[in-house]
PDB file of C-alpha atoms in Angstrom:
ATOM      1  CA  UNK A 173       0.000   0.000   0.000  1.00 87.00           C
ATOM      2  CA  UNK A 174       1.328   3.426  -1.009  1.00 89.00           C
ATOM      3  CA  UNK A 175       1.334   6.041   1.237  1.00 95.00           C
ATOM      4  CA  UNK A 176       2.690   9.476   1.447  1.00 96.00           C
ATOM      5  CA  UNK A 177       2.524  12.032   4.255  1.00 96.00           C
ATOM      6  CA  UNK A 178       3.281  15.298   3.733  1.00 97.00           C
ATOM      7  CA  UNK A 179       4.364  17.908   6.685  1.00 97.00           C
ATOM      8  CA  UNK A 180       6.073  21.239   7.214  1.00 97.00           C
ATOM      9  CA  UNK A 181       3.675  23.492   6.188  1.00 97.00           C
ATOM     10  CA  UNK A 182       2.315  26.858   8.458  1.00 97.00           C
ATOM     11  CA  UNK A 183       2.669  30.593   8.546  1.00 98.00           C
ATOM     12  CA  UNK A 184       5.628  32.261   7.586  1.00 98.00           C
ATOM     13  CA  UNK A 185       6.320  36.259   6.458  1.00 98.00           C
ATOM     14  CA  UNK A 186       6.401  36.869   2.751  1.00 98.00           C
ATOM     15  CA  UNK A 187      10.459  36.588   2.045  1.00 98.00           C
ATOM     16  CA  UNK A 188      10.832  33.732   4.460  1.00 98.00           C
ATOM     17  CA  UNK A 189      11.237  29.949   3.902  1.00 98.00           C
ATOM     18  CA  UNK A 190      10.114  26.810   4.704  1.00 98.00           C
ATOM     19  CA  UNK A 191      10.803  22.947   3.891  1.00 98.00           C
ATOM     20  CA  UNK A 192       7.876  20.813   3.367  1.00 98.00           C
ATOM     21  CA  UNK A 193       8.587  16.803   3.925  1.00 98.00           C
ATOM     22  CA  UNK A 194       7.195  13.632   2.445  1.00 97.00           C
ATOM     23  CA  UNK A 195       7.593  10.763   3.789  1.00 96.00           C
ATOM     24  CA  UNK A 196       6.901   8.052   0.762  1.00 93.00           C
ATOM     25  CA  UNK A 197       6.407   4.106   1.497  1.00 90.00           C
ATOM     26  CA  UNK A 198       4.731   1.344  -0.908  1.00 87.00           C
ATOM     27  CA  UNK A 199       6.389   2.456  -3.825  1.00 81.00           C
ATOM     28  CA  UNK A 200       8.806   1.016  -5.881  1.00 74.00           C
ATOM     29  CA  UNK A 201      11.442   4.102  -5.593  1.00 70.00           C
ATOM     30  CA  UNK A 202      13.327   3.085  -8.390  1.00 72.00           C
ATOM     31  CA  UNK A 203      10.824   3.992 -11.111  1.00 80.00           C
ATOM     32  CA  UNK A 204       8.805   6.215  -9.670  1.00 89.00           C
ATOM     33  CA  UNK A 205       8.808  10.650 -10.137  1.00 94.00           C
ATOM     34  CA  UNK A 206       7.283  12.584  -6.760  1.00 95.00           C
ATOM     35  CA  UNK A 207       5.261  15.075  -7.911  1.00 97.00           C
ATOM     36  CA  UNK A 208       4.790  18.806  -5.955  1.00 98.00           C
ATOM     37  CA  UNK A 209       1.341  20.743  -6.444  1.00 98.00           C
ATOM     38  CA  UNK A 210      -0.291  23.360  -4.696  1.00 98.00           C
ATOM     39  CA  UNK A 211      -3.790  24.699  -4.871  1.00 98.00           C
ATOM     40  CA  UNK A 212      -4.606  27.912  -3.338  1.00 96.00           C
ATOM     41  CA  UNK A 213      -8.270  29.040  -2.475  1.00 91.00           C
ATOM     42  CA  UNK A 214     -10.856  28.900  -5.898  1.00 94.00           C
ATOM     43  CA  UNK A 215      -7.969  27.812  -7.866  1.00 96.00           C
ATOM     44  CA  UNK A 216      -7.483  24.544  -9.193  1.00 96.00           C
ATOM     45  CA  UNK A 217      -4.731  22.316  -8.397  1.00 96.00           C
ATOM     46  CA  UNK A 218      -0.854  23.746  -9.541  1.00 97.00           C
ATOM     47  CA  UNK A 219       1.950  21.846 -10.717  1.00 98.00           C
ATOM     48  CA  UNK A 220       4.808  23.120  -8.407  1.00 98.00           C
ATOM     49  CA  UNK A 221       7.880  20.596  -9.570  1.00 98.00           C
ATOM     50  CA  UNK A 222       8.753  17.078 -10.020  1.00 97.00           C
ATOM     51  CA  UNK A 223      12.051  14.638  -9.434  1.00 95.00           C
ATOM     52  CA  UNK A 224      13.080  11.741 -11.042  1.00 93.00           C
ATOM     53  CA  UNK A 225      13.325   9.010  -7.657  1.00 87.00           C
ATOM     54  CA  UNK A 226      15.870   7.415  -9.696  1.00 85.00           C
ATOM     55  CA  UNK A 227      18.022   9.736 -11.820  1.00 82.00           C
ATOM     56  CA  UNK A 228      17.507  13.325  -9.947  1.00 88.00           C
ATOM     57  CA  UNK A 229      16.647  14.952 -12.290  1.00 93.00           C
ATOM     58  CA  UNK A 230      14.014  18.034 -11.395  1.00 95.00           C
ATOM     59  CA  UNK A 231      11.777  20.005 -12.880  1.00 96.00           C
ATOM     60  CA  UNK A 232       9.937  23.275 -11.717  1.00 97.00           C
ATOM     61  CA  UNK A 233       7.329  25.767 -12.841  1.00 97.00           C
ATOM     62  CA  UNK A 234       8.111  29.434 -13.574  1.00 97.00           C
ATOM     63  CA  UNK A 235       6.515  31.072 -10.903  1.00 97.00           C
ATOM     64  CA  UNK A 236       8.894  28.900  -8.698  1.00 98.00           C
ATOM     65  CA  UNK A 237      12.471  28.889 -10.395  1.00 98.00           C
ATOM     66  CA  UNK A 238      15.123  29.855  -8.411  1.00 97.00           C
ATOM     67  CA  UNK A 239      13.102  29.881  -5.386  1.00 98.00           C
ATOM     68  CA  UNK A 240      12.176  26.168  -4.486  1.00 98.00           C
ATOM     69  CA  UNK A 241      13.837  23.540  -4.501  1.00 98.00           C
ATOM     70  CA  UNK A 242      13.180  19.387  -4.836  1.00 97.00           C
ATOM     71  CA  UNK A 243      15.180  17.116  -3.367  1.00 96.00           C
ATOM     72  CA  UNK A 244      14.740  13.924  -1.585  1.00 93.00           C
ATOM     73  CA  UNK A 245      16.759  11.476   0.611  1.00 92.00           C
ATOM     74  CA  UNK A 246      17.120   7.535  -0.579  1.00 86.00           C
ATOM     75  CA  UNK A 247      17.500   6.112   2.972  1.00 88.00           C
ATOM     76  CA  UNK A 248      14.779   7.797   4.214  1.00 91.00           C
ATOM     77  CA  UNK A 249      12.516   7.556   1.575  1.00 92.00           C
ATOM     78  CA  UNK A 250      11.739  11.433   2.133  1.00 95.00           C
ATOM     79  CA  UNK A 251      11.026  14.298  -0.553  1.00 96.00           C
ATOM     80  CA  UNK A 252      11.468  17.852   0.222  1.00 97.00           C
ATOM     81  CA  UNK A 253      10.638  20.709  -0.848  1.00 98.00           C
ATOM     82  CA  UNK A 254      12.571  23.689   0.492  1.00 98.00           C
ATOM     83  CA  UNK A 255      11.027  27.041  -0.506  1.00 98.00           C
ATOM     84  CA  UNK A 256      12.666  30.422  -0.212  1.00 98.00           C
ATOM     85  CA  UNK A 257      11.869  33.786  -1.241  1.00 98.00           C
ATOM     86  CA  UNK A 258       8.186  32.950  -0.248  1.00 98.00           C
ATOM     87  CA  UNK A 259       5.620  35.632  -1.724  1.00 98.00           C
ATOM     88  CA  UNK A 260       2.186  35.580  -0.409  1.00 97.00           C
ATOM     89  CA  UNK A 261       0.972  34.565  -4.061  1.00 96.00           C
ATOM     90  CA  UNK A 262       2.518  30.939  -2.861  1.00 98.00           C
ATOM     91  CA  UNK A 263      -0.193  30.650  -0.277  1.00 98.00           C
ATOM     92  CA  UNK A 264      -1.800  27.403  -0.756  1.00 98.00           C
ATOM     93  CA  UNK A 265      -2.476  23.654   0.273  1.00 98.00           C
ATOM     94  CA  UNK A 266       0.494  22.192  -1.091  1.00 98.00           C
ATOM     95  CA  UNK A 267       0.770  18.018  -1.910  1.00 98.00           C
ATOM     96  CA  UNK A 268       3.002  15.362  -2.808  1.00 97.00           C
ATOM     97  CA  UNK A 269       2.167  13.055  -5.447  1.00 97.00           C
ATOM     98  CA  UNK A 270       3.820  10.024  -6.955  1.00 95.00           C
ATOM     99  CA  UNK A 271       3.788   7.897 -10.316  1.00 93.00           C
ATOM    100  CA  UNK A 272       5.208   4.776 -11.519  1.00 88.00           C
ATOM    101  CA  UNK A 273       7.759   4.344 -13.947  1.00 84.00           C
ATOM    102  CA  UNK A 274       9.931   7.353 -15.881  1.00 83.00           C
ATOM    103  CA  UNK A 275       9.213  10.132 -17.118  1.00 86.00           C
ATOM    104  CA  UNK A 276       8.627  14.137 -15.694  1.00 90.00           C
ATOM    105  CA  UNK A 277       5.502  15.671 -16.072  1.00 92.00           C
ATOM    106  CA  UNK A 278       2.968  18.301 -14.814  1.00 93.00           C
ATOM    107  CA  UNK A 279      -0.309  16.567 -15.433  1.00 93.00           C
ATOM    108  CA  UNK A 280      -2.118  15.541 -12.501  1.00 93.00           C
ATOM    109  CA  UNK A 281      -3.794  12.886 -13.077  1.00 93.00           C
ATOM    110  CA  UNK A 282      -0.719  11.500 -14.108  1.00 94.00           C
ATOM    111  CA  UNK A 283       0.069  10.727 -10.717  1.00 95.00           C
ATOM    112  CA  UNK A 284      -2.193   8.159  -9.159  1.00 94.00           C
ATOM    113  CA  UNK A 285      -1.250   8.557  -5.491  1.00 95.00           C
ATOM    114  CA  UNK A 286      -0.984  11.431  -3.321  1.00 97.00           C
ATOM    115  CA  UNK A 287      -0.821  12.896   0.379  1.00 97.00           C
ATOM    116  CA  UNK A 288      -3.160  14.754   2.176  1.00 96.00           C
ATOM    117  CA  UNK A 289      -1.802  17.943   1.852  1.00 97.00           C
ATOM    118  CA  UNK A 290       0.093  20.346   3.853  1.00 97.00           C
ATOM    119  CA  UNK A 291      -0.979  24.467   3.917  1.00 98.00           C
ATOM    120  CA  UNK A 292       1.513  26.761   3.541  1.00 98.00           C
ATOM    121  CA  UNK A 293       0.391  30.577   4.156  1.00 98.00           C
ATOM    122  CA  UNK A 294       2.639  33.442   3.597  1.00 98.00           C
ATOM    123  CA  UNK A 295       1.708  37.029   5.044  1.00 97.00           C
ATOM    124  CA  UNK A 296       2.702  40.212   3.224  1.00 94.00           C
TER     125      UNK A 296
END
């Protein structure tokens, strides 16, 4: 059974930082991509960045470049996502995700599990 639990999320003053966790188990970690989204109030559900479980590769949106930052750790089975530079526009419930085999991408349903979400709110 797959299961990922997401944590780290709270308040935090726009230009600060945070580093949200996932702790991943089930999967088979050496095909697999964890997925970041975010969805904010009467939005629908963002595409933050990916990483490749096997290879390392990443892969971010835009709005986030240079400011977040994916990385995970093997023994622990743990993906993070350190943000910086936070702007009160990144306000949002933010979730891990994971799908099987290669391959980065930014569709959701894509990925067939996820957490249950972590909010993140950043005051101006």
């Amino acid at each position: 059974q797959v299961q990922l639990v997401e944590s780290g999320g709270g308040l935090v003053q726009a230009g600060g930082s945070l580093r949200l966790s996932c702790a991943a188990s089930g999967l088979t970690f050496s095909s697999a991509v964890m997925g970041w989204f975010r969805q904010a109030p009467g939005k629908e559900r963002e595409f933050v960045g990916a990483i490749d479980w096997s290879g390392g590769a990443t892969f971010y949106v835009d709005s986030v470049k240079g400011r977040f930052t994916i990385s995970k750790d093997n023994a622990k089975n743990i993906v993070y996502l350190q943000m910086n530079s936070l702007r009160p526009e990144d306000t949002a419930d933010y979730y891990c995700a994971a799908k099987r085999g290669y391959g980065l991408t930014v569709e959701p349903l894509r990925y067939i599990y996820w957490g249950q979400g972590t909010q993140v709110t950043v005051s101006s």
